[in-house]
Amino acid sequence: RPRPRTRPEPAPHMRLLRAAVLAAVCAILVAQAVATKLLVDRARETALMAAQDTAERISRAVEASINRSFVQVDAMLAGLPAILGEFVRSEAFDADAAGRVLRELNNQNFTFRDVLLVGLDGRPLTSSLAVSRRRPLPVDVNTSFVDVSPNAGGVMIGGPVRNPTTGEWALFFARPVTIQGLGPVFAVAEVPVPVVAALLAAGGAAPGLRVTLERDEGTLLASNPHDETRIGRQLPATVLAQLRAQAAV
């Protein structure tokens, strides 16, 4: 019976060669993994820096656009006593003549939709749109407005609420003024939310970018793109914290 053949033992130098080859392959794989991680980290850092620069550029443009437009509305409201003071006759206020002046102001500006003088009871005394005189203001001038000016007696913002005539979301800017023949009243301007959303888009667009205008407590006033499910509602704490964290990056 023939004896089975046995595999010869490899020479010592062959074992060393195999070990060296295996070590070299492992070293190459480790080096490749490290290089890939460095490239991915560098690409991620570059993308984050580019996104941050884009967000900062857009936020500066939006801030300038919002401030410019809102200051124009506030300046218009603050100037109404001087403009409408001449329509007082024998301590009586000519609401029809004042309404015609407000209508001209409204036609010359595309930021606001309507301009009103509102009594302390919330009922319009005169307005640029005739339909607005026949219904009370959709927001309570005494409880629904929040002062956004650092000084007392400055401009206040109410809303967003739906305009009962157009069904469109709108913000209301109000400033307490005193007009001879009327006494203390509120000068009010209605600014449609789509106009504010257009201001939020002033900085341009970027993939995945959402720009919001909120109160300090998180109530959503306007956003771009528009968010019908959240407008006028207070954002959840998790969403608000996430948005603030993204704004701080």
Tab-separated table of C-alpha atoms in Angstrom:
chain	number	residue	atom	x	y	z
A	1	ARG	CA	0.000	0.000	0.000
A	2	PRO	CA	1.540	3.314	-1.072
A	3	ARG	CA	2.194	5.855	1.679
A	4	PRO	CA	0.369	9.273	1.374
A	5	ARG	CA	2.469	12.123	0.174
A	6	THR	CA	2.958	14.940	2.680
A	7	ARG	CA	3.278	18.669	1.802
A	8	PRO	CA	6.749	19.849	2.446
A	9	GLU	CA	7.251	22.439	5.137
A	10	PRO	CA	7.806	25.928	3.723
A	11	ALA	CA	11.225	27.301	4.109
A	12	PRO	CA	11.704	29.909	6.846
A	13	HIS	CA	12.374	32.676	4.324
A	14	MET	CA	9.022	31.960	2.601
A	15	ARG	CA	7.138	32.354	5.869
A	16	LEU	CA	8.810	35.714	6.411
A	17	LEU	CA	7.920	36.780	2.869
A	18	ARG	CA	4.237	35.935	3.364
A	19	ALA	CA	4.152	37.792	6.672
A	20	ALA	CA	5.766	40.825	5.039
A	21	VAL	CA	3.247	40.794	2.185
A	22	LEU	CA	0.323	40.515	4.605
A	23	ALA	CA	1.667	43.356	6.726
A	24	ALA	CA	2.136	45.520	3.634
A	25	VAL	CA	-1.440	44.865	2.486
A	26	CYS	CA	-2.792	45.761	5.943
A	27	ALA	CA	-0.720	48.929	6.003
A	28	ILE	CA	-2.012	49.952	2.574
A	29	LEU	CA	-5.625	49.343	3.639
A	30	VAL	CA	-5.171	51.353	6.840
A	31	ALA	CA	-3.504	54.200	4.937
A	32	GLN	CA	-6.318	54.187	2.387
A	33	ALA	CA	-8.955	54.281	5.142
A	34	VAL	CA	-7.189	57.165	6.890
A	35	ALA	CA	-6.808	59.098	3.632
A	36	THR	CA	-10.468	58.529	2.754
A	37	LYS	CA	-11.570	59.747	6.188
A	38	LEU	CA	-9.406	62.849	5.867
A	39	LEU	CA	-10.855	63.603	2.444
A	40	VAL	CA	-14.438	63.105	3.673
A	41	ASP	CA	-13.824	65.279	6.750
A	42	ARG	CA	-12.242	67.994	4.631
A	43	ALA	CA	-15.107	67.893	2.119
A	44	ARG	CA	-17.650	68.035	4.968
A	45	GLU	CA	-15.855	70.988	6.556
A	46	THR	CA	-15.732	72.789	3.227
A	47	ALA	CA	-19.447	72.161	2.630
A	48	LEU	CA	-20.312	73.392	6.133
A	49	MET	CA	-18.257	76.557	5.665
A	50	ALA	CA	-19.875	77.214	2.292
A	51	ALA	CA	-23.340	76.650	3.769
A	52	GLN	CA	-22.539	78.956	6.684
A	53	ASP	CA	-21.303	81.683	4.345
A	54	THR	CA	-24.446	81.315	2.234
A	55	ALA	CA	-26.709	81.469	5.297
A	56	GLU	CA	-24.924	84.554	6.636
A	57	ARG	CA	-25.085	86.290	3.266
A	58	ILE	CA	-28.785	85.536	2.894
A	59	SER	CA	-29.557	86.522	6.496
A	60	ARG	CA	-27.852	89.907	6.042
A	61	ALA	CA	-29.772	90.560	2.839
A	62	VAL	CA	-33.088	89.498	4.423
A	63	GLU	CA	-32.424	91.586	7.534
A	64	ALA	CA	-31.732	94.680	5.450
A	65	SER	CA	-34.830	94.083	3.310
A	66	ILE	CA	-37.100	93.524	6.332
A	67	ASN	CA	-35.742	96.518	8.248
A	68	ARG	CA	-36.028	98.833	5.263
A	69	SER	CA	-39.623	97.881	4.499
A	70	PHE	CA	-40.809	97.795	8.108
A	71	VAL	CA	-39.202	101.160	8.867
A	72	GLN	CA	-41.000	102.631	5.851
A	73	VAL	CA	-44.329	101.366	7.190
A	74	ASP	CA	-43.580	102.716	10.670
A	75	ALA	CA	-42.494	106.100	9.280
A	76	MET	CA	-45.714	106.323	7.274
A	77	LEU	CA	-47.813	105.592	10.361
A	78	ALA	CA	-45.874	108.095	12.473
A	79	GLY	CA	-46.459	110.805	9.864
A	80	LEU	CA	-50.241	110.389	9.660
A	81	PRO	CA	-51.078	113.001	12.358
A	82	ALA	CA	-49.300	115.699	10.359
A	83	ILE	CA	-50.908	114.581	7.099
A	84	LEU	CA	-54.445	114.211	8.446
A	85	GLY	CA	-54.409	117.146	10.851
A	86	GLU	CA	-55.713	119.501	8.172
A	87	PHE	CA	-58.935	117.508	7.851
A	88	VAL	CA	-60.239	118.722	11.197
A	89	ARG	CA	-63.031	121.262	10.774
A	90	SER	CA	-64.480	122.914	13.884
A	91	GLU	CA	-63.092	120.106	16.068
A	92	ALA	CA	-64.769	117.557	13.752
A	93	PHE	CA	-62.803	115.053	11.732
A	94	ASP	CA	-63.599	114.692	8.018
A	95	ALA	CA	-63.315	110.910	7.659
A	96	ASP	CA	-64.188	110.871	3.945
A	97	ALA	CA	-61.470	113.354	2.985
A	98	ALA	CA	-58.973	111.578	5.206
A	99	GLY	CA	-59.898	108.296	3.538
A	100	ARG	CA	-59.087	109.733	0.125
A	101	VAL	CA	-55.638	110.756	1.355
A	102	LEU	CA	-55.058	107.306	2.825
A	103	ARG	CA	-56.120	105.802	-0.475
A	104	GLU	CA	-53.453	107.827	-2.281
A	105	LEU	CA	-50.839	106.673	0.233
A	106	ASN	CA	-51.948	103.112	-0.333
A	107	ASN	CA	-51.707	103.425	-4.121
A	108	GLN	CA	-48.144	104.728	-3.887
A	109	ASN	CA	-46.797	101.846	-1.828
A	110	PHE	CA	-46.887	98.112	-2.500
A	111	THR	CA	-45.766	97.032	0.975
A	112	PHE	CA	-49.095	97.498	2.738
A	113	ARG	CA	-52.576	96.657	1.518
A	114	ASP	CA	-54.637	99.016	3.687
A	115	VAL	CA	-54.134	101.977	6.000
A	116	LEU	CA	-56.595	102.716	8.794
A	117	LEU	CA	-57.249	104.948	11.763
A	118	VAL	CA	-58.711	102.775	14.505
A	119	GLY	CA	-60.359	103.947	17.699
A	120	LEU	CA	-59.483	102.568	21.094
A	121	ASP	CA	-62.539	100.312	20.819
A	122	GLY	CA	-61.091	98.610	17.746
A	123	ARG	CA	-63.509	100.057	15.206
A	124	PRO	CA	-62.104	101.829	12.129
A	125	LEU	CA	-62.678	105.565	11.925
A	126	THR	CA	-61.424	105.868	8.355
A	127	SER	CA	-59.418	103.733	5.957
A	128	SER	CA	-57.945	103.657	2.496
A	129	LEU	CA	-60.297	100.808	1.493
A	130	ALA	CA	-63.999	101.502	1.919
A	131	VAL	CA	-64.751	97.874	2.819
A	132	SER	CA	-62.501	98.106	5.885
A	133	ARG	CA	-64.656	100.826	7.461
A	134	ARG	CA	-67.653	98.516	7.766
A	135	ARG	CA	-66.007	95.850	9.914
A	136	PRO	CA	-63.914	95.825	13.074
A	137	LEU	CA	-60.224	95.146	12.922
A	138	PRO	CA	-59.595	91.359	12.880
A	139	VAL	CA	-57.088	91.732	15.744
A	140	ASP	CA	-57.680	93.364	19.118
A	141	VAL	CA	-55.638	96.567	19.274
A	142	ASN	CA	-55.472	96.382	23.067
A	143	THR	CA	-54.402	92.757	23.570
A	144	SER	CA	-53.187	91.198	20.303
A	145	PHE	CA	-50.341	93.551	19.425
A	146	VAL	CA	-46.749	93.109	20.593
A	147	ASP	CA	-44.413	96.081	20.917
A	148	VAL	CA	-41.371	95.500	18.695
A	149	SER	CA	-39.794	98.903	19.290
A	150	PRO	CA	-37.170	99.379	22.020
A	151	ASN	CA	-39.016	102.525	23.117
A	152	ALA	CA	-42.507	102.574	24.595
A	153	GLY	CA	-45.177	103.926	22.267
A	154	GLY	CA	-43.430	102.651	19.151
A	155	VAL	CA	-44.671	100.388	16.408
A	156	MET	CA	-46.483	97.179	17.359
A	157	ILE	CA	-47.202	94.089	15.268
A	158	GLY	CA	-50.330	91.965	15.466
A	159	GLY	CA	-51.229	88.747	13.718
A	160	PRO	CA	-50.853	86.920	11.501
A	161	VAL	CA	-54.595	86.594	10.919
A	162	ARG	CA	-56.692	85.979	7.851
A	163	ASN	CA	-58.206	89.019	6.204
A	164	PRO	CA	-61.973	88.409	6.435
A	165	THR	CA	-62.476	89.861	2.939
A	166	THR	CA	-59.643	88.298	0.943
A	167	GLY	CA	-58.920	85.259	3.095
A	168	GLU	CA	-55.226	86.108	2.841
A	169	TRP	CA	-52.880	85.965	5.811
A	170	ALA	CA	-51.828	89.431	6.963
A	171	LEU	CA	-49.790	91.213	9.621
A	172	PHE	CA	-51.011	94.454	11.167
A	173	PHE	CA	-48.638	97.252	12.142
A	174	ALA	CA	-50.026	99.705	14.675
A	175	ARG	CA	-48.718	102.893	16.264
A	176	PRO	CA	-50.529	104.972	18.878
A	177	VAL	CA	-50.962	108.544	17.625
A	178	THR	CA	-52.971	111.604	18.615
A	179	ILE	CA	-54.944	113.500	15.976
A	180	GLN	CA	-56.683	116.766	16.693
A	181	GLY	CA	-60.404	116.273	16.677
A	182	LEU	CA	-60.074	112.541	17.323
A	183	GLY	CA	-57.751	112.300	20.290
A	184	PRO	CA	-55.708	109.143	20.895
A	185	VAL	CA	-56.163	106.576	18.112
A	186	PHE	CA	-54.170	103.841	16.451
A	187	ALA	CA	-52.640	104.279	13.010
A	188	VAL	CA	-52.731	100.806	11.461
A	189	ALA	CA	-51.291	99.316	8.267
A	190	GLU	CA	-52.176	95.885	6.916
A	191	VAL	CA	-49.226	94.067	5.344
A	192	PRO	CA	-50.056	90.825	3.483
A	193	VAL	CA	-47.931	87.855	4.559
A	194	PRO	CA	-47.014	87.038	0.903
A	195	VAL	CA	-45.361	90.477	0.748
A	196	VAL	CA	-43.327	89.626	3.863
A	197	ALA	CA	-42.467	86.225	2.372
A	198	ALA	CA	-41.151	88.013	-0.717
A	199	LEU	CA	-38.933	90.117	1.563
A	200	LEU	CA	-37.630	86.917	3.158
A	201	ALA	CA	-36.605	85.740	-0.317
A	202	ALA	CA	-34.529	88.866	-0.957
A	203	GLY	CA	-31.279	87.035	-0.231
A	204	GLY	CA	-31.808	84.409	-2.881
A	205	ALA	CA	-32.462	80.700	-2.645
A	206	ALA	CA	-30.381	77.711	-1.654
A	207	PRO	CA	-31.208	73.990	-1.555
A	208	GLY	CA	-32.879	73.103	1.735
A	209	LEU	CA	-32.941	76.709	2.975
A	210	ARG	CA	-35.960	77.951	4.959
A	211	VAL	CA	-36.170	81.544	6.216
A	212	THR	CA	-38.633	82.345	9.003
A	213	LEU	CA	-39.820	85.479	10.789
A	214	GLU	CA	-40.896	84.751	14.362
A	215	ARG	CA	-41.748	86.421	17.621
A	216	ASP	CA	-39.414	85.924	20.568
A	217	GLU	CA	-41.659	83.215	21.990
A	218	GLY	CA	-41.639	81.320	18.698
A	219	THR	CA	-44.890	82.330	16.964
A	220	LEU	CA	-44.371	82.037	13.215
A	221	LEU	CA	-45.249	85.298	11.446
A	222	ALA	CA	-44.052	84.412	7.946
A	223	SER	CA	-41.732	82.003	6.205
A	224	ASN	CA	-40.204	81.292	2.850
A	225	PRO	CA	-41.321	78.810	1.617
A	226	HIS	CA	-44.754	79.407	3.099
A	227	ASP	CA	-45.807	76.937	5.818
A	228	GLU	CA	-49.590	76.859	6.008
A	229	THR	CA	-49.613	74.313	8.838
A	230	ARG	CA	-47.501	76.421	11.215
A	231	ILE	CA	-48.211	80.056	10.378
A	232	GLY	CA	-49.684	81.929	13.320
A	233	ARG	CA	-48.780	79.099	15.679
A	234	GLN	CA	-46.045	78.843	18.230
A	235	LEU	CA	-43.314	76.558	16.961
A	236	PRO	CA	-42.616	73.511	19.155
A	237	ALA	CA	-39.647	73.909	21.450
A	238	THR	CA	-37.678	71.269	19.531
A	239	VAL	CA	-38.252	72.966	16.178
A	240	LEU	CA	-37.536	76.412	17.626
A	241	ALA	CA	-34.315	75.196	19.260
A	242	GLN	CA	-33.248	73.559	16.001
A	243	LEU	CA	-33.887	76.729	13.991
A	244	ARG	CA	-32.012	78.864	16.520
A	245	ALA	CA	-29.130	76.396	16.562
A	246	GLN	CA	-28.949	76.529	12.762
A	247	ALA	CA	-29.027	80.337	12.878
A	248	ALA	CA	-26.158	80.319	15.409
A	249	VAL	CA	-23.926	78.063	13.316
